[in-house]
Protein backbone atom coordinates (compact mmCIF):
# COMPACT_ATOMS: atom_id res chain seq x y z
CA UNK A 1 0.00 0.00 0.00
CA UNK A 2 0.93 3.69 -0.15
CA UNK A 3 2.55 5.28 2.92
CA UNK A 4 -0.77 6.89 3.83
CA UNK A 5 -4.26 6.20 2.46
CA UNK A 6 -7.92 6.89 3.16
CA UNK A 7 -9.98 3.84 4.16
CA UNK A 8 -13.36 4.33 2.46
CA UNK A 9 -15.06 1.53 4.43
CA UNK A 10 -13.95 2.67 7.87
CA UNK A 11 -13.79 6.44 7.23
CA UNK A 12 -10.30 6.54 8.71
CA UNK A 13 -6.68 7.18 7.76
CA UNK A 14 -4.47 4.11 7.32
CA UNK A 15 -0.72 4.48 7.53
CA UNK A 16 2.41 2.36 7.70
CA UNK A 17 3.80 2.70 11.24
CA UNK A 18 7.35 3.85 10.46
CA UNK A 19 8.51 3.68 14.09
CA UNK A 20 8.37 -0.13 13.92
CA UNK A 21 10.36 -0.57 10.72
CA UNK A 22 12.39 -2.55 9.80
CA UNK A 23 11.51 -5.17 12.43
CA UNK A 24 7.76 -5.00 11.93
CA UNK A 25 5.50 -3.87 9.06
CA UNK A 26 2.26 -2.76 10.62
CA UNK A 27 -0.63 -0.64 9.39
CA UNK A 28 -2.24 1.66 11.96
CA UNK A 29 -5.56 3.39 11.74
CA UNK A 30 -6.45 6.94 12.87
CA UNK A 31 -10.12 7.72 13.34
CA UNK A 32 -9.76 11.21 14.80
CA UNK A 33 -7.48 14.17 14.12
CA UNK A 34 -6.15 13.76 17.71
CA UNK A 35 -5.00 10.24 16.84
CA UNK A 36 -3.44 11.54 13.64
CA UNK A 37 -1.62 14.32 15.53
CA UNK A 38 -0.20 11.66 17.83
CA UNK A 39 0.92 9.59 14.81
CA UNK A 40 2.61 12.67 13.32
CA UNK A 41 4.37 13.69 16.54
CA UNK A 42 5.59 10.18 17.26
CA UNK A 43 6.84 9.89 13.63
CA UNK A 44 4.60 6.96 12.72
CA UNK A 45 4.08 9.05 9.61
CA UNK A 46 6.89 11.42 8.67
CA UNK A 47 8.72 13.04 5.79
CA UNK A 48 7.58 16.34 4.30
CA UNK A 49 5.39 15.16 1.37
CA UNK A 50 3.75 12.39 3.46
CA UNK A 51 2.95 15.06 6.07
CA UNK A 52 1.23 17.08 3.32
CA UNK A 53 -1.12 14.17 2.64
CA UNK A 54 -1.53 13.56 6.39
CA UNK A 55 -2.55 17.21 6.89
CA UNK A 56 -5.17 16.90 4.14
CA UNK A 57 -6.61 13.59 5.38
CA UNK A 58 -6.63 15.08 8.90
CA UNK A 59 -9.06 17.73 7.67
CA UNK A 60 -11.41 14.96 6.49
CA UNK A 61 -11.29 13.45 10.01
CA UNK A 62 -12.05 16.88 11.48
CA UNK A 63 -15.05 17.23 9.14
CA UNK A 64 -16.35 13.84 10.30
CA UNK A 65 -15.85 14.44 14.02
CA UNK A 66 -16.69 18.15 14.41
CA UNK A 67 -20.09 19.80 14.08
CA UNK A 68 -19.43 23.40 13.03
CA UNK A 69 -17.07 25.17 10.62
CA UNK A 70 -15.53 26.96 13.62
CA UNK A 71 -14.75 23.65 15.37
CA UNK A 72 -13.29 22.20 12.17
CA UNK A 73 -11.04 25.25 11.74
CA UNK A 74 -9.84 24.99 15.37
CA UNK A 75 -9.04 21.28 14.93
CA UNK A 76 -7.12 22.00 11.74
CA UNK A 77 -5.11 24.76 13.48
CA UNK A 78 -4.00 22.18 16.06
CA UNK A 79 -3.18 19.68 13.33
CA UNK A 80 -0.97 22.19 11.49
CA UNK A 81 1.03 22.76 14.68
CA UNK A 82 1.74 19.03 15.19
CA UNK A 83 5.18 19.48 13.64
CA UNK A 84 6.37 22.97 12.77
CA UNK A 85 9.25 22.65 10.29
CA UNK A 86 8.05 20.92 7.10
CA UNK A 87 5.86 23.40 5.25
CA UNK A 88 3.90 20.57 3.56
CA UNK A 89 1.77 19.82 6.63
CA UNK A 90 0.15 23.29 6.50
CA UNK A 91 0.11 23.20 2.69
CA UNK A 92 -1.95 19.97 2.64
CA UNK A 93 -4.20 20.97 5.54
CA UNK A 94 -4.92 24.44 4.07
CA UNK A 95 -5.81 23.05 0.65
CA UNK A 96 -8.22 20.48 2.12
CA UNK A 97 -9.69 23.00 4.58
CA UNK A 98 -10.39 25.55 1.84
CA UNK A 99 -12.12 22.84 -0.16
CA UNK A 100 -14.13 21.75 2.90
CA UNK A 101 -15.27 25.28 3.71
CA UNK A 102 -16.86 25.58 0.26
CA UNK A 103 -19.36 22.90 1.36
CA UNK A 104 -22.76 23.89 2.79
CA UNK A 105 -23.47 20.81 4.92
CA UNK A 106 -21.12 18.68 7.03
CA UNK A 107 -21.51 15.89 4.46
CA UNK A 108 -20.57 18.24 1.62
CA UNK A 109 -17.58 19.54 3.61
CA UNK A 110 -16.33 16.00 4.18
CA UNK A 111 -16.80 15.05 0.52
CA UNK A 112 -14.95 18.19 -0.65
CA UNK A 113 -12.09 17.66 1.82
CA UNK A 114 -11.74 14.00 0.83
CA UNK A 115 -11.68 14.80 -2.88
CA UNK A 116 -8.97 17.39 -2.31
CA UNK A 117 -6.96 15.08 -0.02
CA UNK A 118 -7.06 12.29 -2.63
CA UNK A 119 -5.97 14.82 -5.26
CA UNK A 120 -3.01 15.87 -3.07
CA UNK A 121 -2.00 12.23 -2.55
CA UNK A 122 -2.21 11.41 -6.27
CA UNK A 123 -0.38 14.62 -7.20
CA UNK A 124 2.43 13.70 -4.83
CA UNK A 125 3.06 10.43 -6.65
CA UNK A 126 2.93 12.13 -10.08
CA UNK A 127 5.22 14.94 -8.91
CA UNK A 128 7.77 12.47 -7.55
CA UNK A 129 7.82 10.66 -10.88
CA UNK A 130 8.57 13.97 -12.63
CA UNK A 131 11.31 14.78 -10.09
CA UNK A 132 12.69 11.33 -10.85
CA UNK A 133 12.61 12.01 -14.61
CA UNK A 134 14.54 15.27 -14.30
CA UNK A 135 16.88 14.15 -11.55
CA UNK A 136 17.83 10.86 -13.16
CA UNK A 137 19.54 12.81 -15.96
CA UNK A 138 22.07 14.02 -13.39
CA UNK A 139 23.13 10.48 -12.53
CA UNK A 140 25.58 8.46 -14.56
CA UNK A 141 25.83 4.72 -14.94
CA UNK A 142 27.94 3.41 -12.05
CA UNK A 143 27.37 6.36 -9.69
CA UNK A 144 27.46 5.92 -5.93
CA UNK A 145 25.00 8.32 -4.29
CA UNK A 146 25.12 9.27 -0.63
CA UNK A 147 21.81 10.19 1.00
CA UNK A 148 20.73 11.27 4.47
CA UNK A 149 17.55 10.53 6.42
CA UNK A 150 14.74 9.05 4.33
CA UNK A 151 13.46 10.90 1.27
CA UNK A 152 11.98 7.77 -0.25
CA UNK A 153 8.60 6.12 -0.70
CA UNK A 154 7.92 6.26 3.02
CA UNK A 155 8.60 9.99 3.29
CA UNK A 156 6.10 10.59 0.50
CA UNK A 157 2.84 9.02 -0.59
CA UNK A 158 4.89 6.79 -2.92
CA UNK A 159 8.08 6.64 -5.05
CA UNK A 160 10.10 9.30 -3.19
CA UNK A 161 12.02 12.47 -3.99
CA UNK A 162 15.77 11.79 -3.50
CA UNK A 163 15.24 8.01 -3.68
CA UNK A 164 12.75 8.56 -6.51
CA UNK A 165 15.59 10.06 -8.57
CA UNK A 166 17.63 6.92 -7.89
CA UNK A 167 14.69 4.60 -8.65
CA UNK A 168 14.02 6.34 -11.99
CA UNK A 169 17.71 6.24 -12.95
CA UNK A 170 17.75 2.49 -12.24
CA UNK A 171 14.53 2.04 -14.24
CA UNK A 172 16.35 3.69 -17.14
CA UNK A 173 19.06 1.07 -16.94
CA UNK A 174 21.73 2.92 -14.96
CA UNK A 175 23.60 1.00 -12.29
CA UNK A 176 23.39 3.09 -9.11
CA UNK A 177 24.53 2.25 -5.60
CA UNK A 178 23.46 4.08 -2.48
CA UNK A 179 25.29 4.98 0.72
CA UNK A 180 22.69 5.55 3.44
CA UNK A 181 23.70 7.59 6.49
CA UNK A 182 22.07 6.19 9.60
CA UNK A 183 20.62 9.59 10.65
CA UNK A 184 20.91 9.78 14.40
CA UNK A 185 19.11 10.13 16.69
CA UNK A 186 16.01 8.46 15.22
CA UNK A 187 17.78 6.46 12.50
CA UNK A 188 15.45 7.12 9.58
CA UNK A 189 18.42 6.26 7.32
CA UNK A 190 19.26 2.86 8.79
CA UNK A 191 15.71 1.84 9.68
CA UNK A 192 13.75 3.19 6.71
CA UNK A 193 16.03 4.09 3.76
CA UNK A 194 18.08 0.89 4.03
CA UNK A 195 14.87 -1.14 4.39
CA UNK A 196 12.99 0.36 1.47
CA UNK A 197 16.00 0.18 -0.87
CA UNK A 198 16.54 -3.48 0.00
CA UNK A 199 12.84 -4.14 -0.68
CA UNK A 200 13.50 -2.89 -4.22
CA UNK A 201 16.83 -4.76 -4.43
CA UNK A 202 18.76 -1.49 -4.84
CA UNK A 203 22.35 -1.94 -3.58
CA UNK A 204 22.82 0.03 -0.37
CA UNK A 205 25.64 0.38 2.15
CA UNK A 206 24.90 1.74 5.61
CA UNK A 207 27.33 4.13 7.32
CA UNK A 208 27.25 6.10 10.57
CA UNK A 209 26.70 9.84 10.00
CA UNK A 210 30.20 10.61 11.29
CA UNK A 211 31.75 8.51 8.49
CA UNK A 212 30.60 10.68 5.56
CA UNK A 213 33.75 12.87 5.44
CA UNK A 214 36.09 9.87 5.45
CA UNK A 215 34.02 8.04 2.85
CA UNK A 216 34.06 11.12 0.58
CA UNK A 217 37.82 11.58 1.02
CA UNK A 218 38.32 7.93 0.11
CA UNK A 219 36.62 8.74 -3.24
CA UNK A 220 33.67 6.43 -2.58
CA UNK A 221 30.92 8.99 -3.27
CA UNK A 222 30.04 10.47 -6.70
CA UNK A 223 26.99 12.53 -5.76
CA UNK A 224 24.89 13.45 -2.74
CA UNK A 225 21.09 13.72 -3.00
CA UNK A 226 18.80 14.62 -0.10
CA UNK A 227 15.20 15.78 0.29
CA UNK A 228 13.89 18.98 1.90
CA UNK A 229 11.45 19.91 4.60
CA UNK A 230 11.31 23.52 3.45
CA UNK A 231 13.06 25.43 0.68
CA UNK A 232 13.41 29.04 1.88
CA UNK A 233 14.85 32.30 0.53
CA UNK A 234 18.49 31.45 1.17
CA UNK A 235 18.64 27.66 1.13
CA UNK A 236 17.12 24.41 2.32
CA UNK A 237 15.96 23.15 5.70
CA UNK A 238 16.24 19.37 6.05
CA UNK A 239 17.05 16.65 8.57
CA UNK A 240 19.78 17.47 11.08
CA UNK A 241 23.11 16.41 9.60
CA UNK A 242 22.30 17.59 6.06
CA UNK A 243 24.41 20.74 6.47
CA UNK A 244 27.38 18.68 7.66
CA UNK A 245 27.24 16.47 4.53
CA UNK A 246 26.89 19.56 2.30
CA UNK A 247 30.00 21.22 3.80
CA UNK A 248 31.96 18.01 3.43
CA UNK A 249 30.74 17.46 -0.16
CA UNK A 250 31.84 21.01 -1.09
CA UNK A 251 35.28 20.36 0.42
CA UNK A 252 35.64 17.29 -1.82
CA UNK A 253 34.10 18.79 -5.00
CA UNK A 254 31.20 16.34 -4.90
CA UNK A 255 27.91 17.68 -6.32
CA UNK A 256 25.25 18.08 -3.63
CA UNK A 257 21.64 17.97 -4.91
CA UNK A 258 18.30 18.55 -3.21
CA UNK A 259 15.18 16.87 -4.64
CA UNK A 260 11.94 18.50 -3.51
CA UNK A 261 8.41 19.18 -4.77
CA UNK A 262 7.25 22.80 -5.16
CA UNK A 263 4.86 22.13 -2.24
CA UNK A 264 7.98 22.23 0.00
CA UNK A 265 8.90 25.72 -1.24
CA UNK A 266 8.43 28.73 1.05
CA UNK A 267 10.67 31.16 -0.80
CA UNK A 268 9.27 34.35 0.80
CA UNK A 269 10.49 33.28 4.21
CA UNK A 270 14.02 33.37 5.60
CA UNK A 271 15.39 30.35 7.42
CA UNK A 272 15.59 32.59 10.49
CA UNK A 273 11.78 32.82 10.54
CA UNK A 274 11.20 29.05 10.45
CA UNK A 275 10.69 27.15 13.68
CA UNK A 276 13.15 24.29 13.88
CA UNK A 277 11.51 21.49 15.83
CA UNK A 278 13.36 20.58 19.01
CA UNK A 279 12.70 17.05 20.11
CA UNK A 280 12.86 15.47 23.52
CA UNK A 281 16.20 14.84 25.35
CA UNK A 282 15.18 11.18 25.75
CA UNK A 283 15.97 10.60 22.08
CA UNK A 284 19.67 11.11 22.94
CA UNK A 285 19.71 9.78 26.47
CA UNK A 286 18.13 6.46 25.53
CA UNK A 287 18.64 4.14 22.58
CA UNK A 288 15.50 2.07 22.33
CA UNK A 289 15.08 1.32 26.04
CA UNK A 290 18.77 1.38 26.93
CA UNK A 291 20.17 4.38 28.75
CA UNK A 292 23.21 5.69 26.85
CA UNK A 293 23.87 9.07 28.56
CA UNK A 294 23.56 10.41 32.11
CA UNK A 295 19.93 11.25 32.88
CA UNK A 296 20.89 14.71 34.12
CA UNK A 297 23.03 15.74 31.10
CA UNK A 298 21.93 18.88 29.24
CA UNK A 299 20.73 17.92 25.73
CA UNK A 300 20.28 19.98 22.54
CA UNK A 301 18.23 18.04 20.00
CA UNK A 302 17.09 20.06 16.93
CA UNK A 303 15.48 17.81 14.32
CA UNK A 304 16.51 19.90 11.28
CA UNK A 305 19.26 22.19 10.03
CA UNK A 306 19.73 24.83 7.33
CA UNK A 307 22.01 24.45 4.28
CA UNK A 308 22.69 27.63 2.23
CA UNK A 309 22.32 27.56 -1.56
CA UNK A 310 26.10 28.18 -1.93
CA UNK A 311 26.63 24.56 -0.93
CA UNK A 312 23.92 23.17 -3.22
CA UNK A 313 24.64 22.42 -6.88
CA UNK A 314 20.97 22.24 -7.92
CA UNK A 315 17.44 21.75 -6.65
CA UNK A 316 15.46 19.11 -8.57
CA UNK A 317 11.72 19.83 -8.78
CA UNK A 318 8.77 18.60 -10.85
CA UNK A 319 9.22 21.66 -13.08
CA UNK A 320 12.87 21.09 -13.80
CA UNK A 321 16.32 21.47 -12.30
CA UNK A 322 17.25 24.80 -10.77
CA UNK A 323 21.02 25.22 -10.92
CA UNK A 324 22.41 27.46 -8.22
O1 LIG B 1 11.87 14.00 11.06
P1 LIG B 1 11.50 13.43 9.73
O2 LIG B 1 11.82 11.98 9.60
O3 LIG B 1 10.09 13.79 9.33
O4 LIG B 1 12.46 14.19 8.70
C1 LIG B 1 12.32 13.93 7.34
C2 LIG B 1 13.36 14.61 6.52
O5 LIG B 1 14.14 15.40 6.98
C3 LIG B 1 13.32 14.31 5.05
O6 LIG B 1 14.61 14.35 4.52
C4 LIG B 1 12.47 15.39 4.36
O7 LIG B 1 11.20 15.44 4.94
C5 LIG B 1 12.35 15.17 2.91
S1 LIG B 1 11.34 13.78 2.56
C6 LIG B 1 11.07 13.66 0.91
CSV table of C-alpha atoms in Angstrom, one decimal, residues 5-278:
chain,number,residue,atom,x,y,z
A,5,UNK,CA,-4.3,6.2,2.5
A,6,UNK,CA,-7.9,6.9,3.2
A,7,UNK,CA,-10.0,3.8,4.2
A,8,UNK,CA,-13.4,4.3,2.5
A,9,UNK,CA,-15.1,1.5,4.4
A,10,UNK,CA,-14.0,2.7,7.9
A,11,UNK,CA,-13.8,6.4,7.2
A,12,UNK,CA,-10.3,6.5,8.7
A,13,UNK,CA,-6.7,7.2,7.8
A,14,UNK,CA,-4.5,4.1,7.3
A,15,UNK,CA,-0.7,4.5,7.5
A,16,UNK,CA,2.4,2.4,7.7
A,17,UNK,CA,3.8,2.7,11.2
A,18,UNK,CA,7.3,3.9,10.5
A,19,UNK,CA,8.5,3.7,14.1
A,20,UNK,CA,8.4,-0.1,13.9
A,21,UNK,CA,10.4,-0.6,10.7
A,22,UNK,CA,12.4,-2.6,9.8
A,23,UNK,CA,11.5,-5.2,12.4
A,24,UNK,CA,7.8,-5.0,11.9
A,25,UNK,CA,5.5,-3.9,9.1
A,26,UNK,CA,2.3,-2.8,10.6
A,27,UNK,CA,-0.6,-0.6,9.4
A,28,UNK,CA,-2.2,1.7,12.0
A,29,UNK,CA,-5.6,3.4,11.7
A,30,UNK,CA,-6.4,6.9,12.9
A,31,UNK,CA,-10.1,7.7,13.3
A,32,UNK,CA,-9.8,11.2,14.8
A,33,UNK,CA,-7.5,14.2,14.1
A,34,UNK,CA,-6.2,13.8,17.7
A,35,UNK,CA,-5.0,10.2,16.8
A,36,UNK,CA,-3.4,11.5,13.6
A,37,UNK,CA,-1.6,14.3,15.5
A,38,UNK,CA,-0.2,11.7,17.8
A,39,UNK,CA,0.9,9.6,14.8
A,40,UNK,CA,2.6,12.7,13.3
A,41,UNK,CA,4.4,13.7,16.5
A,42,UNK,CA,5.6,10.2,17.3
A,43,UNK,CA,6.8,9.9,13.6
A,44,UNK,CA,4.6,7.0,12.7
A,45,UNK,CA,4.1,9.1,9.6
A,46,UNK,CA,6.9,11.4,8.7
A,47,UNK,CA,8.7,13.0,5.8
A,48,UNK,CA,7.6,16.3,4.3
A,49,UNK,CA,5.4,15.2,1.4
A,50,UNK,CA,3.7,12.4,3.5
A,51,UNK,CA,2.9,15.1,6.1
A,52,UNK,CA,1.2,17.1,3.3
A,53,UNK,CA,-1.1,14.2,2.6
A,54,UNK,CA,-1.5,13.6,6.4
A,55,UNK,CA,-2.6,17.2,6.9
A,56,UNK,CA,-5.2,16.9,4.1
A,57,UNK,CA,-6.6,13.6,5.4
A,58,UNK,CA,-6.6,15.1,8.9
A,59,UNK,CA,-9.1,17.7,7.7
A,60,UNK,CA,-11.4,15.0,6.5
A,61,UNK,CA,-11.3,13.5,10.0
A,62,UNK,CA,-12.0,16.9,11.5
A,63,UNK,CA,-15.1,17.2,9.1
A,64,UNK,CA,-16.4,13.8,10.3
A,65,UNK,CA,-15.9,14.4,14.0
A,66,UNK,CA,-16.7,18.1,14.4
A,67,UNK,CA,-20.1,19.8,14.1
A,68,UNK,CA,-19.4,23.4,13.0
A,69,UNK,CA,-17.1,25.2,10.6
A,70,UNK,CA,-15.5,27.0,13.6
A,71,UNK,CA,-14.7,23.7,15.4
A,72,UNK,CA,-13.3,22.2,12.2
A,73,UNK,CA,-11.0,25.3,11.7
A,74,UNK,CA,-9.8,25.0,15.4
A,75,UNK,CA,-9.0,21.3,14.9
A,76,UNK,CA,-7.1,22.0,11.7
A,77,UNK,CA,-5.1,24.8,13.5
A,78,UNK,CA,-4.0,22.2,16.1
A,79,UNK,CA,-3.2,19.7,13.3
A,80,UNK,CA,-1.0,22.2,11.5
A,81,UNK,CA,1.0,22.8,14.7
A,82,UNK,CA,1.7,19.0,15.2
A,83,UNK,CA,5.2,19.5,13.6
A,84,UNK,CA,6.4,23.0,12.8
A,85,UNK,CA,9.2,22.6,10.3
A,86,UNK,CA,8.0,20.9,7.1
A,87,UNK,CA,5.9,23.4,5.2
A,88,UNK,CA,3.9,20.6,3.6
A,89,UNK,CA,1.8,19.8,6.6
A,90,UNK,CA,0.2,23.3,6.5
A,91,UNK,CA,0.1,23.2,2.7
A,92,UNK,CA,-1.9,20.0,2.6
A,93,UNK,CA,-4.2,21.0,5.5
A,94,UNK,CA,-4.9,24.4,4.1
A,95,UNK,CA,-5.8,23.0,0.7
A,96,UNK,CA,-8.2,20.5,2.1
A,97,UNK,CA,-9.7,23.0,4.6
A,98,UNK,CA,-10.4,25.6,1.8
A,99,UNK,CA,-12.1,22.8,-0.2
A,100,UNK,CA,-14.1,21.7,2.9
A,101,UNK,CA,-15.3,25.3,3.7
A,102,UNK,CA,-16.9,25.6,0.3
A,103,UNK,CA,-19.4,22.9,1.4
A,104,UNK,CA,-22.8,23.9,2.8
A,105,UNK,CA,-23.5,20.8,4.9
A,106,UNK,CA,-21.1,18.7,7.0
A,107,UNK,CA,-21.5,15.9,4.5
A,108,UNK,CA,-20.6,18.2,1.6
A,109,UNK,CA,-17.6,19.5,3.6
A,110,UNK,CA,-16.3,16.0,4.2
A,111,UNK,CA,-16.8,15.1,0.5
A,112,UNK,CA,-15.0,18.2,-0.7
A,113,UNK,CA,-12.1,17.7,1.8
A,114,UNK,CA,-11.7,14.0,0.8
A,115,UNK,CA,-11.7,14.8,-2.9
A,116,UNK,CA,-9.0,17.4,-2.3
A,117,UNK,CA,-7.0,15.1,0.0
A,118,UNK,CA,-7.1,12.3,-2.6
A,119,UNK,CA,-6.0,14.8,-5.3
A,120,UNK,CA,-3.0,15.9,-3.1
A,121,UNK,CA,-2.0,12.2,-2.5
A,122,UNK,CA,-2.2,11.4,-6.3
A,123,UNK,CA,-0.4,14.6,-7.2
A,124,UNK,CA,2.4,13.7,-4.8
A,125,UNK,CA,3.1,10.4,-6.6
A,126,UNK,CA,2.9,12.1,-10.1
A,127,UNK,CA,5.2,14.9,-8.9
A,128,UNK,CA,7.8,12.5,-7.5
A,129,UNK,CA,7.8,10.7,-10.9
A,130,UNK,CA,8.6,14.0,-12.6
A,131,UNK,CA,11.3,14.8,-10.1
A,132,UNK,CA,12.7,11.3,-10.8
A,133,UNK,CA,12.6,12.0,-14.6
A,134,UNK,CA,14.5,15.3,-14.3
A,135,UNK,CA,16.9,14.2,-11.5
A,136,UNK,CA,17.8,10.9,-13.2
A,137,UNK,CA,19.5,12.8,-16.0
A,138,UNK,CA,22.1,14.0,-13.4
A,139,UNK,CA,23.1,10.5,-12.5
A,140,UNK,CA,25.6,8.5,-14.6
A,141,UNK,CA,25.8,4.7,-14.9
A,142,UNK,CA,27.9,3.4,-12.1
A,143,UNK,CA,27.4,6.4,-9.7
A,144,UNK,CA,27.5,5.9,-5.9
A,145,UNK,CA,25.0,8.3,-4.3
A,146,UNK,CA,25.1,9.3,-0.6
A,147,UNK,CA,21.8,10.2,1.0
A,148,UNK,CA,20.7,11.3,4.5
A,149,UNK,CA,17.6,10.5,6.4
A,150,UNK,CA,14.7,9.0,4.3
A,151,UNK,CA,13.5,10.9,1.3
A,152,UNK,CA,12.0,7.8,-0.3
A,153,UNK,CA,8.6,6.1,-0.7
A,154,UNK,CA,7.9,6.3,3.0
A,155,UNK,CA,8.6,10.0,3.3
A,156,UNK,CA,6.1,10.6,0.5
A,157,UNK,CA,2.8,9.0,-0.6
A,158,UNK,CA,4.9,6.8,-2.9
A,159,UNK,CA,8.1,6.6,-5.0
A,160,UNK,CA,10.1,9.3,-3.2
A,161,UNK,CA,12.0,12.5,-4.0
A,162,UNK,CA,15.8,11.8,-3.5
A,163,UNK,CA,15.2,8.0,-3.7
A,164,UNK,CA,12.8,8.6,-6.5
A,165,UNK,CA,15.6,10.1,-8.6
A,166,UNK,CA,17.6,6.9,-7.9
A,167,UNK,CA,14.7,4.6,-8.6
A,168,UNK,CA,14.0,6.3,-12.0
A,169,UNK,CA,17.7,6.2,-13.0
A,170,UNK,CA,17.7,2.5,-12.2
A,171,UNK,CA,14.5,2.0,-14.2
A,172,UNK,CA,16.3,3.7,-17.1
A,173,UNK,CA,19.1,1.1,-16.9
A,174,UNK,CA,21.7,2.9,-15.0
A,175,UNK,CA,23.6,1.0,-12.3
A,176,UNK,CA,23.4,3.1,-9.1
A,177,UNK,CA,24.5,2.2,-5.6
A,178,UNK,CA,23.5,4.1,-2.5
A,179,UNK,CA,25.3,5.0,0.7
A,180,UNK,CA,22.7,5.6,3.4
A,181,UNK,CA,23.7,7.6,6.5
A,182,UNK,CA,22.1,6.2,9.6
A,183,UNK,CA,20.6,9.6,10.7
A,184,UNK,CA,20.9,9.8,14.4
A,185,UNK,CA,19.1,10.1,16.7
A,186,UNK,CA,16.0,8.5,15.2
A,187,UNK,CA,17.8,6.5,12.5
A,188,UNK,CA,15.5,7.1,9.6
A,189,UNK,CA,18.4,6.3,7.3
A,190,UNK,CA,19.3,2.9,8.8
A,191,UNK,CA,15.7,1.8,9.7
A,192,UNK,CA,13.8,3.2,6.7
A,193,UNK,CA,16.0,4.1,3.8
A,194,UNK,CA,18.1,0.9,4.0
A,195,UNK,CA,14.9,-1.1,4.4
A,196,UNK,CA,13.0,0.4,1.5
A,197,UNK,CA,16.0,0.2,-0.9
A,198,UNK,CA,16.5,-3.5,0.0
A,199,UNK,CA,12.8,-4.1,-0.7
A,200,UNK,CA,13.5,-2.9,-4.2
A,201,UNK,CA,16.8,-4.8,-4.4
A,202,UNK,CA,18.8,-1.5,-4.8
A,203,UNK,CA,22.3,-1.9,-3.6
A,204,UNK,CA,22.8,0.0,-0.4
A,205,UNK,CA,25.6,0.4,2.2
A,206,UNK,CA,24.9,1.7,5.6
A,207,UNK,CA,27.3,4.1,7.3
A,208,UNK,CA,27.3,6.1,10.6
A,209,UNK,CA,26.7,9.8,10.0
A,210,UNK,CA,30.2,10.6,11.3
A,211,UNK,CA,31.8,8.5,8.5
A,212,UNK,CA,30.6,10.7,5.6
A,213,UNK,CA,33.8,12.9,5.4
A,214,UNK,CA,36.1,9.9,5.5
A,215,UNK,CA,34.0,8.0,2.8
A,216,UNK,CA,34.1,11.1,0.6
A,217,UNK,CA,37.8,11.6,1.0
A,218,UNK,CA,38.3,7.9,0.1
A,219,UNK,CA,36.6,8.7,-3.2
A,220,UNK,CA,33.7,6.4,-2.6
A,221,UNK,CA,30.9,9.0,-3.3
A,222,UNK,CA,30.0,10.5,-6.7
A,223,UNK,CA,27.0,12.5,-5.8
A,224,UNK,CA,24.9,13.4,-2.7
A,225,UNK,CA,21.1,13.7,-3.0
A,226,UNK,CA,18.8,14.6,-0.1
A,227,UNK,CA,15.2,15.8,0.3
A,228,UNK,CA,13.9,19.0,1.9
A,229,UNK,CA,11.5,19.9,4.6
A,230,UNK,CA,11.3,23.5,3.4
A,231,UNK,CA,13.1,25.4,0.7
A,232,UNK,CA,13.4,29.0,1.9
A,233,UNK,CA,14.9,32.3,0.5
A,234,UNK,CA,18.5,31.4,1.2
A,235,UNK,CA,18.6,27.7,1.1
A,236,UNK,CA,17.1,24.4,2.3
A,237,UNK,CA,16.0,23.2,5.7
A,238,UNK,CA,16.2,19.4,6.0
A,239,UNK,CA,17.0,16.6,8.6
A,240,UNK,CA,19.8,17.5,11.1
A,241,UNK,CA,23.1,16.4,9.6
A,242,UNK,CA,22.3,17.6,6.1
A,243,UNK,CA,24.4,20.7,6.5
A,244,UNK,CA,27.4,18.7,7.7
A,245,UNK,CA,27.2,16.5,4.5
A,246,UNK,CA,26.9,19.6,2.3
A,247,UNK,CA,30.0,21.2,3.8
A,248,UNK,CA,32.0,18.0,3.4
A,249,UNK,CA,30.7,17.5,-0.2
A,250,UNK,CA,31.8,21.0,-1.1
A,251,UNK,CA,35.3,20.4,0.4
A,252,UNK,CA,35.6,17.3,-1.8
A,253,UNK,CA,34.1,18.8,-5.0
A,254,UNK,CA,31.2,16.3,-4.9
A,255,UNK,CA,27.9,17.7,-6.3
A,256,UNK,CA,25.3,18.1,-3.6
A,257,UNK,CA,21.6,18.0,-4.9
A,258,UNK,CA,18.3,18.6,-3.2
A,259,UNK,CA,15.2,16.9,-4.6
A,260,UNK,CA,11.9,18.5,-3.5
A,261,UNK,CA,8.4,19.2,-4.8
A,262,UNK,CA,7.3,22.8,-5.2
A,263,UNK,CA,4.9,22.1,-2.2
A,264,UNK,CA,8.0,22.2,0.0
A,265,UNK,CA,8.9,25.7,-1.2
A,266,UNK,CA,8.4,28.7,1.0
A,267,UNK,CA,10.7,31.2,-0.8
A,268,UNK,CA,9.3,34.4,0.8
A,269,UNK,CA,10.5,33.3,4.2
A,270,UNK,CA,14.0,33.4,5.6
A,271,UNK,CA,15.4,30.3,7.4
A,272,UNK,CA,15.6,32.6,10.5
A,273,UNK,CA,11.8,32.8,10.5
A,274,UNK,CA,11.2,29.1,10.4
A,275,UNK,CA,10.7,27.2,13.7
A,276,UNK,CA,13.2,24.3,13.9
A,277,UNK,CA,11.5,21.5,15.8
A,278,UNK,CA,13.4,20.6,19.0
